[in-house]
XYZ file of C-alpha atoms in Angstrom:
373
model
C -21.314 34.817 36.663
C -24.718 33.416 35.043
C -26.080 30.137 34.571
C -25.095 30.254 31.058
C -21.800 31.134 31.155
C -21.247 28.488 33.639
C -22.354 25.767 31.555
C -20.213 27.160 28.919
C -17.493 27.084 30.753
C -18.117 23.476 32.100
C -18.723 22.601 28.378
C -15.099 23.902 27.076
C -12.915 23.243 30.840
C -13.767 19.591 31.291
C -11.290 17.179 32.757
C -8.293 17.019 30.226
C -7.597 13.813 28.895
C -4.945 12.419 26.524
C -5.887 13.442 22.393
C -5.520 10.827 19.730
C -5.430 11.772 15.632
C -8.612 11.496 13.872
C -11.924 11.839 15.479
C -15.937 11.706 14.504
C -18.290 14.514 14.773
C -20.299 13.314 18.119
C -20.517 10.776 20.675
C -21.838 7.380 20.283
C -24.013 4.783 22.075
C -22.105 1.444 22.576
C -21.183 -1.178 25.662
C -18.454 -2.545 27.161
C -15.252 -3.307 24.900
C -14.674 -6.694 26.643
C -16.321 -9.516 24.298
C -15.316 -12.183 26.339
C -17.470 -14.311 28.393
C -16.038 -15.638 31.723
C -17.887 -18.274 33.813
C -16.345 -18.695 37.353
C -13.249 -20.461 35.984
C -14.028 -21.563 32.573
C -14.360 -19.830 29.085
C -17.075 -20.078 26.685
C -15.131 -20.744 23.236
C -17.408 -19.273 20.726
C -16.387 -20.350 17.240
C -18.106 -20.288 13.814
C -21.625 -19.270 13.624
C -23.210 -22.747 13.638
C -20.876 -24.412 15.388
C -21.157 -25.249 19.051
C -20.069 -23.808 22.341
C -17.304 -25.852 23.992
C -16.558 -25.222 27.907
C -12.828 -25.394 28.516
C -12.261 -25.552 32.128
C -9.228 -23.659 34.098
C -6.934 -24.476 36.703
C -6.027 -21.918 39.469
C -2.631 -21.338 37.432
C -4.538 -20.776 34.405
C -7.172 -18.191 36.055
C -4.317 -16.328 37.739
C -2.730 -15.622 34.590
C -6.176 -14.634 32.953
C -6.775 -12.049 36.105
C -2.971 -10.627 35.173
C -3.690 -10.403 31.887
C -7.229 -8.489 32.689
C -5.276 -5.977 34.675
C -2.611 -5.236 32.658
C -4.438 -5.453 29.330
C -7.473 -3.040 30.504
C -5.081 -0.357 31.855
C -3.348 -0.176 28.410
C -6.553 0.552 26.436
C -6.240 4.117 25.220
C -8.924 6.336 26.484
C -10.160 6.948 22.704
C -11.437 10.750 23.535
C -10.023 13.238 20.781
C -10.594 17.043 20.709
C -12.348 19.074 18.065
C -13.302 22.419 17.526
C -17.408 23.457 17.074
C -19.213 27.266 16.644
C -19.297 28.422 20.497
C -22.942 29.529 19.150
C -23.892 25.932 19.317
C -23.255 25.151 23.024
C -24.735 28.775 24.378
C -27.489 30.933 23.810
C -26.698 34.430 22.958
C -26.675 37.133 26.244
C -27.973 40.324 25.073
C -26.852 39.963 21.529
C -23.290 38.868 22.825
C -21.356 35.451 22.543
C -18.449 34.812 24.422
C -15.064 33.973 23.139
C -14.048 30.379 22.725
C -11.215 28.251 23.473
C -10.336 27.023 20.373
C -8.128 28.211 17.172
C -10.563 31.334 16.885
C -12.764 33.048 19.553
C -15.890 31.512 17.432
C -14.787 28.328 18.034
C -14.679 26.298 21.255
C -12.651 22.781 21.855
C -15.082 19.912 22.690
C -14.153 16.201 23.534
C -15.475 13.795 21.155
C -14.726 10.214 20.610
C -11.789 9.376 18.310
C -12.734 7.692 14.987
C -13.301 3.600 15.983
C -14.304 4.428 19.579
C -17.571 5.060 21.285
C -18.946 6.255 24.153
C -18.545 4.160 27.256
C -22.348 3.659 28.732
C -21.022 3.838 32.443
C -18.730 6.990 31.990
C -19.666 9.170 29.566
C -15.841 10.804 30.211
C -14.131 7.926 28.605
C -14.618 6.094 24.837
C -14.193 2.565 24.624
C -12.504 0.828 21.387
C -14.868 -0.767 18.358
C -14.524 -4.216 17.376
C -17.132 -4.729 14.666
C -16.645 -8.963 15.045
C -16.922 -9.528 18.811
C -13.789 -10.446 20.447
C -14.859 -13.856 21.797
C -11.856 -15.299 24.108
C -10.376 -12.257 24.048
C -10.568 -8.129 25.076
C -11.094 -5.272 22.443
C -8.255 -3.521 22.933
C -8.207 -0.907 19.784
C -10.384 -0.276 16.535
C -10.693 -3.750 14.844
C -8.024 -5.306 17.303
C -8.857 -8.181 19.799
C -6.075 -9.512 22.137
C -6.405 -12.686 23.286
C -6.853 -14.404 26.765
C -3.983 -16.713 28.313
C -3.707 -19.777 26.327
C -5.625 -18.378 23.108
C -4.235 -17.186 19.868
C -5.566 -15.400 16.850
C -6.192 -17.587 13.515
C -5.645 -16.783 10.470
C -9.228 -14.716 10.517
C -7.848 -12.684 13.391
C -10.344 -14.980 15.949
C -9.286 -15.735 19.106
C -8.694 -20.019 19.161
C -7.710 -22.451 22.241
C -4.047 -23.607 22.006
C -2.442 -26.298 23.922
C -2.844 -27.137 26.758
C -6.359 -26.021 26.603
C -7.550 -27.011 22.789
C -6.227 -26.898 19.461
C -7.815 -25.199 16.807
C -8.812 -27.550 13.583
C -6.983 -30.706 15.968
C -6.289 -32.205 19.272
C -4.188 -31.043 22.072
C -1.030 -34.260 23.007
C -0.865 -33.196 26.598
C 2.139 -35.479 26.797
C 4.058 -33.891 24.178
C 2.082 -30.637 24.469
C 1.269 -29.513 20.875
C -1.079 -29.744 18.111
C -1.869 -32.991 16.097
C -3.886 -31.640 12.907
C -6.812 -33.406 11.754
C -6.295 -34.778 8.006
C -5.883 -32.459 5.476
C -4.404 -29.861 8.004
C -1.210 -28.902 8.810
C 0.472 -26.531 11.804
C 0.920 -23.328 11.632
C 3.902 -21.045 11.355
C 3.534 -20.671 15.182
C 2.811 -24.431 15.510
C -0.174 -23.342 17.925
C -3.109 -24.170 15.915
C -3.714 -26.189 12.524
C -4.550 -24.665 8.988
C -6.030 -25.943 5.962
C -3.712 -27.938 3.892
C -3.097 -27.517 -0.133
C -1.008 -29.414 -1.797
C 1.640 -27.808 -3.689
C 0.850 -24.718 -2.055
C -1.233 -21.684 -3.450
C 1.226 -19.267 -5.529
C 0.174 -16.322 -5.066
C -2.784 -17.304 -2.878
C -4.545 -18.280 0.393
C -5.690 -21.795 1.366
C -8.709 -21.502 2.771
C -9.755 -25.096 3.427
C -8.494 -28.014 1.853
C -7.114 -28.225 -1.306
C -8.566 -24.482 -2.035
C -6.969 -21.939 -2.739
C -8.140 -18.052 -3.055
C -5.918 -15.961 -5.196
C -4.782 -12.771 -4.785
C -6.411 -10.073 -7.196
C -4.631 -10.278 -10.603
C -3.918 -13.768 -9.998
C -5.928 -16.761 -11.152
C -5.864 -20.677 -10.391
C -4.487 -22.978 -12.757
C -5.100 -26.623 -13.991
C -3.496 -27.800 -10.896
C -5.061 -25.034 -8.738
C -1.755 -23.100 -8.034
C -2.594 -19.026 -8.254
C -0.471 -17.443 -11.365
C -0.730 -14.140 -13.206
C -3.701 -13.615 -15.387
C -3.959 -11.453 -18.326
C -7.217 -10.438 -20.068
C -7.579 -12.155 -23.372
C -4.447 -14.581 -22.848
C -1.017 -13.753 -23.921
C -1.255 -15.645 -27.557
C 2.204 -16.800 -28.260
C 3.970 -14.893 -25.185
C 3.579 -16.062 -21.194
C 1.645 -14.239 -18.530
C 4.605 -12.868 -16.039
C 2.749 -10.774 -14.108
C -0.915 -9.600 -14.016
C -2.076 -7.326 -16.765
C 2.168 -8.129 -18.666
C 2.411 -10.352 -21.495
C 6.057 -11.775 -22.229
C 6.581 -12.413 -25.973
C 8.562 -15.646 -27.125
C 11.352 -15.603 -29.717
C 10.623 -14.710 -33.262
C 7.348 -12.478 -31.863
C 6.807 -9.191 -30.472
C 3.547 -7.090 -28.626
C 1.637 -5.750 -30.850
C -2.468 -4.300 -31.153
C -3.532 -7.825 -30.317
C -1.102 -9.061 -27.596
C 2.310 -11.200 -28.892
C 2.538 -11.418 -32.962
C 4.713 -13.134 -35.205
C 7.599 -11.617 -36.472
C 8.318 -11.778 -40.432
C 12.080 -9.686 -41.313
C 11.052 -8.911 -44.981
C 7.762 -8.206 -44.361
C 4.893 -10.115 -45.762
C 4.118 -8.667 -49.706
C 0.411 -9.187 -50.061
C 0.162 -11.553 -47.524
C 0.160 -12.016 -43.377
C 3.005 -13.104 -40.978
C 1.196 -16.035 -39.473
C 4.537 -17.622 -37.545
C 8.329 -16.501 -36.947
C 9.204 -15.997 -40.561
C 6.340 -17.350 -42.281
C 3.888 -15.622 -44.621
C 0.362 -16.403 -45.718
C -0.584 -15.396 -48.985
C -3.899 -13.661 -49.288
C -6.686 -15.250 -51.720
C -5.656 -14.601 -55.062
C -1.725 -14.500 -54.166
C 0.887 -17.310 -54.252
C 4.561 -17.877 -53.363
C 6.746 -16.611 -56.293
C 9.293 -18.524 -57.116
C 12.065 -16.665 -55.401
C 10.630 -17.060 -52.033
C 11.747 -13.957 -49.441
C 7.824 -14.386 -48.527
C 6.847 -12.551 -51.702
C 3.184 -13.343 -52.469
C 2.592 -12.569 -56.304
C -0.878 -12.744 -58.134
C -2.242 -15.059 -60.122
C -4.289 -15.428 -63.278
C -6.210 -18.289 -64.234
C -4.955 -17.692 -67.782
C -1.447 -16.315 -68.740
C -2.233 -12.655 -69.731
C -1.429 -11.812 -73.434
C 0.616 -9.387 -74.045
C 0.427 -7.806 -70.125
C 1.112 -9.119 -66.675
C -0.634 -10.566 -63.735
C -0.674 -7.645 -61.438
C -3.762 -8.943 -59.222
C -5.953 -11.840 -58.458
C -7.015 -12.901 -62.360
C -6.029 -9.112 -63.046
C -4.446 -8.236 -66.166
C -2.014 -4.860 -67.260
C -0.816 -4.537 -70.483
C 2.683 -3.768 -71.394
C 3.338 0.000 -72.846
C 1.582 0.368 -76.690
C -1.223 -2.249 -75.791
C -5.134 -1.954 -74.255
C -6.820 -4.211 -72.966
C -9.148 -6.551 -74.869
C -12.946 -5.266 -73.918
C -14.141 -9.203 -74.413
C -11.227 -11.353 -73.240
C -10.044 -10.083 -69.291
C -6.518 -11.995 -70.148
C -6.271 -10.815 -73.863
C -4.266 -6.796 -74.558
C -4.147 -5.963 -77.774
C -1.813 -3.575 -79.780
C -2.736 0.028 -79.938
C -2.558 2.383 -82.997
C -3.327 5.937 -81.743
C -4.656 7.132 -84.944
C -5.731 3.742 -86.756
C -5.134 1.650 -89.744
C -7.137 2.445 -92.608
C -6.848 -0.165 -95.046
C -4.871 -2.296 -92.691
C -4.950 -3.667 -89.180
C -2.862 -2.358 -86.608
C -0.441 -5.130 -85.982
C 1.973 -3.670 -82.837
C 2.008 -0.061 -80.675
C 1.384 2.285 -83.295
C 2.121 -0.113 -86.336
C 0.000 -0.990 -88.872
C -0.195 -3.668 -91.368
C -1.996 -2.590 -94.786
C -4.578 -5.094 -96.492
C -4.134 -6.822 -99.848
C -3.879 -4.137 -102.534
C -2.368 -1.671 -100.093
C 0.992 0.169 -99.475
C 2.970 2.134 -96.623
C 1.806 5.980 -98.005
C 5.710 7.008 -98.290
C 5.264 10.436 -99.438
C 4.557 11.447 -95.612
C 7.485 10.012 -93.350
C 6.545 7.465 -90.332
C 2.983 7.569 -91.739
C 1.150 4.026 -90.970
C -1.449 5.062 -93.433
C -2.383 2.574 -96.282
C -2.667 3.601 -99.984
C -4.010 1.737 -102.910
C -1.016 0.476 -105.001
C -0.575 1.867 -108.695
């Protein structure tokens, strides 16, 4: 067998180890998944950035249960190496124009071992993949993607760090060896688990976080109030309804959603005018109340309109027979479709004849005017 097919066969037979889902596309460089730092038989507590180191010394109990915890914790780290499937081309050169067959899904392909996605390649055995914590598990061992487990007498905070708990510290307050718990500093309050203390906010946040005192974070679609609690918001308000939920608008009674959130409701409409509130019209410039109410806005006229009716803002339409007076806006006059001669035209299609003058009888209905004999 040649050289090559050897190391192809090395390449695709390696020692068979235990697949996870996912994977990435190569190995990759990285250290040791332990963050912790152990001193003889004290732990460096490493907490904010700024903030400084604290020493918390062991006992022989203490250290015996740490060394348990290292051996039990380590062996239940997954080995993080997945399988995928590359061209066989890539591994071998070809032999005389030939490739062989591969060990994977089709003879093209061969199955490699890769690290699983959120692992990387151990530095001291490049066989195994180590887990990815991308904030350092201080006080504690990387035991999966993202996932620190802390060390005998630590717990994780609220920000998933590992913190001292009694009867080694107390996280934001001081450890009563007597009564062995927490007493928070002011302002803080315990936990849930009563291990470590927590910002404080009065009233509580809603739908929120408190993430020091008396602050609150809200969740998205929420938003503080005037007393810093976290409720719904709703772009542009809700008008005369209630934000319920965020992005829902709940209407009061006597209004319902419309184009521009909650709007009043009018029964009867509003004639030439606008629903301002629950059953209550606003005329429009021009417009008044008529006297029978039922939000009916009528037009007015500075001056009554002779012989016609207001039918707009100082608008005037004469009644059937008349036109409207081309100097006087408020004045209709009567009409006479063919005239008066000799007269004046006194009503629709009537005339009235000038001194001297007579109704012409010898045509009937005629409004003409004849000289008397």
């Amino acid at each position: 067998m040649s050289g090559k097919y050897s190391a192809l066969i090395l390449a695709i037979c390696g020692a068979a180890v235990l697949a996870q889902d996912g994977g990435v596309k190569s190995w990759r460089k990285g250290g040791s998944a332990s963050h912790g730092h152990m001193v003889m038989n004290q732990t460096v507590v490493e907490d904010q950035p700024g903030s400084t180191m604290v020493n918390l010394h062991r006992g022989n109990d203490s250290q015996s249960a740490l060394d348990r915890f290292m051996n039990k914790t380590k062996t239940a780290i997954p080995t993080g190496v997945c399988f995928e499937e590359i061209p066989t081309i890539s591994l071998v050169k070809p032999n005389n124009g030939l490739i062989p067959a591969g060990n994977g899904s089709d003879p093209s392909l061969s199955r490699v071992q890769v690290c699983c996605k959120g692992f990387e390649r151990n530095v001291h055995n490049f066989r195994k993949c180590d887990p990815i914590c991308e904030q350092p598990c201080f006080n504690g061992l990387c035991v999966g993607p993202n996932t620190c487990s802390c060390y005998p007498d630590f717990v994780q905070n609220r920000e998933g760090k590992c913190v001292p708990t009694c009867p080694i510290g107390c996280d934001n307050g001081v450890c009563d060896l007597d009564l062995r718990r927490c007493i928070c500093k002011e302002g803080f309050e315990l936990d849930k688990s009563g291990q470590f203390c927590v910002p404080g906010c009065k009233g509580g946040c809603g739908v929120g976080r408190c993430v020091a005192v008396n602050t609150c974070v809200c969740d998205d679609g929420y938003t503080p109030d005037e007393d810093g609690l976290c409720v719904p918001k709703c772009e542009g308000g809700c008008g005369a309804g209630d934000c319920i939920a965020p992005g829902v608008c709940q209407c009061r009674p006597g209004y319902e959603k419309g184009d521009e959130g909650c709007e009043p409701i009018c029964s009867n409409g509003c004639f030439n005018g606008l629903c301002t509130a629950p059953e209550v019209c606003s005329c429009k410039p021009g417009y008044a109340m008529g006297p029978s109410g039922n939000n009916k806005c009528e037009a007015t006229c500075e001056r009554p309109c002779l012989n016609g009716d207001c039918t707009g803002p100082n608008t005037c339409t004469c009644h059937r027979g008349y036109v409207l007076d081309e100097t006087n806006q408020f004045k209709c006059l009567a009409h006479c479709p063919n005239g008066c001669p000799n007269g004046v035209c006194s009503g629709p299609n009537m005339c009235l004849c000038n001194a001297g003058f007579i109704k012409d009888r010898s045509l009937k209905g005629s409004q003409a005017c004849v000289k008397r004999v």
